mmCIF file of C-alpha atoms in Angstrom:
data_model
loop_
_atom_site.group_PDB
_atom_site.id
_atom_site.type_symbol
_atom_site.label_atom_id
_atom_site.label_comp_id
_atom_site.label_asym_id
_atom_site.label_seq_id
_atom_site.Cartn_x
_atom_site.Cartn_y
_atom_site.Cartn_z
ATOM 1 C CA UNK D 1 122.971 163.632 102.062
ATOM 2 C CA UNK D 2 119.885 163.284 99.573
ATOM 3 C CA UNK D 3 122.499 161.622 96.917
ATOM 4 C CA UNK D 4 122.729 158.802 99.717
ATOM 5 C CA UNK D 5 118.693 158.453 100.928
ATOM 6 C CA UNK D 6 118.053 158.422 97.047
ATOM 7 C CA UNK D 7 120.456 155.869 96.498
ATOM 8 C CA UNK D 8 119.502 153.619 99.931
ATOM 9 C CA UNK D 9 115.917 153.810 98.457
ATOM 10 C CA UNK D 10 116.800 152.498 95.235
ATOM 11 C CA UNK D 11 118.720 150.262 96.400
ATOM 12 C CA UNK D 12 115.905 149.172 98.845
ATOM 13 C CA UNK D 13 113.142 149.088 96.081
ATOM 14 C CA UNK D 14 115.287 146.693 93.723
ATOM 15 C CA UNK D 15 115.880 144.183 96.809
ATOM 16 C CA UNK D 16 112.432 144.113 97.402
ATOM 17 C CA UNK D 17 111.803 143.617 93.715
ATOM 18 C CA UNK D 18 113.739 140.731 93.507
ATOM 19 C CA UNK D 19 112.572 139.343 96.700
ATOM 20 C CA UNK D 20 109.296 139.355 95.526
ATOM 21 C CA UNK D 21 110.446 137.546 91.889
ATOM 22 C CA UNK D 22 112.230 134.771 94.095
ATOM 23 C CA UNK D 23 109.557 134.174 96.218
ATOM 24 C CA UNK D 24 107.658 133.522 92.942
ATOM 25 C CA UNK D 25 109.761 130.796 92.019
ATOM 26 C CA UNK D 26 109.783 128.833 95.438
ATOM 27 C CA UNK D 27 108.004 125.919 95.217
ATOM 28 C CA UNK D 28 105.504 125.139 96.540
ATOM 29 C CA UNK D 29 104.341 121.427 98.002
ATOM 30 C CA UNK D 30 100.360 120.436 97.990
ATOM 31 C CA UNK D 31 99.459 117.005 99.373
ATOM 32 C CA UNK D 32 96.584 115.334 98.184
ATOM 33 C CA UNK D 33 94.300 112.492 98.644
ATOM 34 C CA UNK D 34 94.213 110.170 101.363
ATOM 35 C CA UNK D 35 96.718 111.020 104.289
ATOM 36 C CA UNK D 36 98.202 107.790 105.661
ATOM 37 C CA UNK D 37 98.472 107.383 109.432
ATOM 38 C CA UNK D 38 102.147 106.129 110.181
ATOM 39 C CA UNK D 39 101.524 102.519 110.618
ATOM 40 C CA UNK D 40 98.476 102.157 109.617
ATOM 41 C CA UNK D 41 99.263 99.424 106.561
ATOM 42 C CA UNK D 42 100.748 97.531 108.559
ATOM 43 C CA UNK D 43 97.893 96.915 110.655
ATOM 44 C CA UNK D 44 95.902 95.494 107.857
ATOM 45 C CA UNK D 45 95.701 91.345 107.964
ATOM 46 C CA UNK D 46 94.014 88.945 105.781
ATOM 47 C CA UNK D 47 90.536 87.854 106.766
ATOM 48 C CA UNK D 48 89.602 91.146 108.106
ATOM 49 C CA UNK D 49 86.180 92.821 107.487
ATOM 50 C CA UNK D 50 85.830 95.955 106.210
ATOM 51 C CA UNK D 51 85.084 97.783 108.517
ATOM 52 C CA UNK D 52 87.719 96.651 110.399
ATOM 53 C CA UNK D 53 89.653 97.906 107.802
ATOM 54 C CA UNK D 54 87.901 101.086 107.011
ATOM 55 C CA UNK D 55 88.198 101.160 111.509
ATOM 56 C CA UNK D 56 92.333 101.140 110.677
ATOM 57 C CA UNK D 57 92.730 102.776 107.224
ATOM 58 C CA UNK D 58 89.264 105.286 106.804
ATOM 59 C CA UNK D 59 87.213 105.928 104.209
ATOM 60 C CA UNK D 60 88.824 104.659 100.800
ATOM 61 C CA UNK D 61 89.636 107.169 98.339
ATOM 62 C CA UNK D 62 87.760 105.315 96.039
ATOM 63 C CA UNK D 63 86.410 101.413 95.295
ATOM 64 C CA UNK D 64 85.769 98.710 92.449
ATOM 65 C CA UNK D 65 83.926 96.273 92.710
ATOM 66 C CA UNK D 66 84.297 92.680 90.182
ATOM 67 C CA UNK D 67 81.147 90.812 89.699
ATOM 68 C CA UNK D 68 80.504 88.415 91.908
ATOM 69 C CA UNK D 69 84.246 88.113 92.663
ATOM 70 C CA UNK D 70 84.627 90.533 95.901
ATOM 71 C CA UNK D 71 84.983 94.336 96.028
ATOM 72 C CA UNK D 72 88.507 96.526 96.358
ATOM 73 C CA UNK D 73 89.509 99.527 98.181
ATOM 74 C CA UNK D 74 92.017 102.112 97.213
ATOM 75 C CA UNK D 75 93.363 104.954 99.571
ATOM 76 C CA UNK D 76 95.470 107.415 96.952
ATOM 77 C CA UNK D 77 97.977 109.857 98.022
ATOM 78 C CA UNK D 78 99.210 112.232 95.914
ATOM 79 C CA UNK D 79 102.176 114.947 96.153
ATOM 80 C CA UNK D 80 103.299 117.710 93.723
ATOM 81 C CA UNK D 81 105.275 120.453 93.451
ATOM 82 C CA UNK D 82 104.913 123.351 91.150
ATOM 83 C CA UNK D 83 107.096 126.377 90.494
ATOM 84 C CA UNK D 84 105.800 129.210 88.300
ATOM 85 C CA UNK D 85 103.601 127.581 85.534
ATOM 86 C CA UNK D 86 104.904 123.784 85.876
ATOM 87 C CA UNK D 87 103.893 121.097 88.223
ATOM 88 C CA UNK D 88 105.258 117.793 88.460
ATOM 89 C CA UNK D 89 103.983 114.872 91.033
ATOM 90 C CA UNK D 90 106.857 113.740 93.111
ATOM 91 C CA UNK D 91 105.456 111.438 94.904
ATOM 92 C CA UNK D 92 102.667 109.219 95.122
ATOM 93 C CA UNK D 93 100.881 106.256 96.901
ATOM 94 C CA UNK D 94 98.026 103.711 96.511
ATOM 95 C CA UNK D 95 96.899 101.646 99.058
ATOM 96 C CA UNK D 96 94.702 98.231 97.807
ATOM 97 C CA UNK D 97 92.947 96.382 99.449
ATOM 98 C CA UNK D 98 90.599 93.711 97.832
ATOM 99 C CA UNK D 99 88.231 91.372 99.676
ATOM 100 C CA UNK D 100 86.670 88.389 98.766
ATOM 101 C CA UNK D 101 82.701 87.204 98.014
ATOM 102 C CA UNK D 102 82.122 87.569 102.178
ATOM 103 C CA UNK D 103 83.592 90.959 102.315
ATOM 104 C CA UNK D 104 87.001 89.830 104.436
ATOM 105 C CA UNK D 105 90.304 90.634 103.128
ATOM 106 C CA UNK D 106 92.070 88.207 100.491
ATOM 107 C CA UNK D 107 94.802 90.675 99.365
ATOM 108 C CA UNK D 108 96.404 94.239 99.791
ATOM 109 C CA UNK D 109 99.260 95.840 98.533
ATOM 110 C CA UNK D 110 101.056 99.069 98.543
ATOM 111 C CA UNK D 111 101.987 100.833 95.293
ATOM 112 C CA UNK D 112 104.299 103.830 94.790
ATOM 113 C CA UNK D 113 104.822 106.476 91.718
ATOM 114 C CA UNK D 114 107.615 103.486 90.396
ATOM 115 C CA UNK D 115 105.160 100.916 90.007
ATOM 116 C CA UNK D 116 102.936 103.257 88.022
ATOM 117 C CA UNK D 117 102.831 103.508 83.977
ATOM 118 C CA UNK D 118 102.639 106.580 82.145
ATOM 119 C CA UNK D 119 99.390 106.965 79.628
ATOM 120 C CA UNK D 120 99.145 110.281 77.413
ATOM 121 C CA UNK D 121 95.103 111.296 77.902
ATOM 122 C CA UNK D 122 95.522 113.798 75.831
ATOM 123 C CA UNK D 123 95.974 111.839 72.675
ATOM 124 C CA UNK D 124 93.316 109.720 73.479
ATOM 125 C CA UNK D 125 94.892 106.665 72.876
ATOM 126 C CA UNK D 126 96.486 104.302 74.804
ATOM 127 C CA UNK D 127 99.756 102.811 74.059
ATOM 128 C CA UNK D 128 99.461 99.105 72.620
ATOM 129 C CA UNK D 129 102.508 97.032 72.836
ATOM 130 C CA UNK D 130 103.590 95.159 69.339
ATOM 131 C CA UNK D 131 103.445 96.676 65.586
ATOM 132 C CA UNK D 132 102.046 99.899 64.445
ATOM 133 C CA UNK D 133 100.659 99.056 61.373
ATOM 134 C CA UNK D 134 99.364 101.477 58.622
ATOM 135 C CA UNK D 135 95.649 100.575 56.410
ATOM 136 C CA UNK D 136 98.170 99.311 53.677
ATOM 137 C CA UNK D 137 100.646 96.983 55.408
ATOM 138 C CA UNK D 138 97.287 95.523 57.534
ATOM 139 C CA UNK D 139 95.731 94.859 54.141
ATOM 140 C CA UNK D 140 99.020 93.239 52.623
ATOM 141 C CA UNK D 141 99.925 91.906 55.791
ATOM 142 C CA UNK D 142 99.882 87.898 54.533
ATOM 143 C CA UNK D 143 101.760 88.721 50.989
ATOM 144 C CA UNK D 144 105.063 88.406 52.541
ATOM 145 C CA UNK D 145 104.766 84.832 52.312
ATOM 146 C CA UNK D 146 102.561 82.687 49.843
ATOM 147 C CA UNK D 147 99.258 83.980 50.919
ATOM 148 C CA UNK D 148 97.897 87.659 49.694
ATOM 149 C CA UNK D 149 96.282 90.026 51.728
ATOM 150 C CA UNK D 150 92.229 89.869 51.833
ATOM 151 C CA UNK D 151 91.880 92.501 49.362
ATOM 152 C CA UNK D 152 94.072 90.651 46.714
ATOM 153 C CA UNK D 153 91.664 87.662 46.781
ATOM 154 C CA UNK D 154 94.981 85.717 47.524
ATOM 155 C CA UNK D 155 96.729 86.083 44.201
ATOM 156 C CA UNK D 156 99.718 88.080 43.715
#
């Protein structure tokens, strides 16, 4: 009888064990940002104020403003999911809405995670489109054809 409440227990303990390693790994959803009222965008017309706008949509998540040339709004939503030590944003949504000099509505649009572009902030340096050019090829760049680089004084 104790052979069988020793092995029910460790049988017990090592379910629990592993219950409580898979619950670890679930993931787990967080929603931030702006939380969209179903609807809501398509309420928004042009020639509105904005506080008819901010009446529909709320407080923007944050705003721009272009000199002399109107101001913007922008209602962000963002969702991730993480499991263990990695997170990844599934999903995500800007709402912009620009106005003109008088403060009514010229333009809005709605954005998604597709639309967006990718920039490493780490590296500090954002990605330029075209050649990547080292000191020497920018300094010999005109001797592939009849004119030398700057440094060459034009003779080759």
């Amino acid at each position: 009888m104790q052979k069988i409440s020793r092995r029910f227990t460790s049988i017990s303990l090592a379910a629990a064990g592993l219950s409580i390693i898979l619950a670890g790994c679930s993931p787990e959803v967080e929603h931030r940002g702006y939380v969209a009222k179903p609807g809501a965008f398509n309420q928004i017309t042009n020639g509105m104020s904005k506080m008819e706008v901010e009446g529909i949509l709320g407080t923007p998540s944050t705003t721009a403003s272009m000199q002399f040339k109107g101001d913007s709004y922008y209602y962000i939503t963002s969702i991730t999911t993480s499991k263990a030590f990695l997170t990844e944003e599934t999903q995500r949504e800007v709402i912009a809405v620009r106005f003109d000099e008088d403060g009514r509505v010229r333009s809005f649009a709605q954005y998604g995670l597709e639309d967006g572009r990718v920039i490493d902030v780490n590296s500090r340096q954002s990605p330029v489109y075209g050649e990547d050019n080292s000191l020497l090829t920018a300094l010999l760049r005109g001797s592939k054809g009849t004119r030398a680089g700057p440094m060459l004084g034009g003779k080759i």
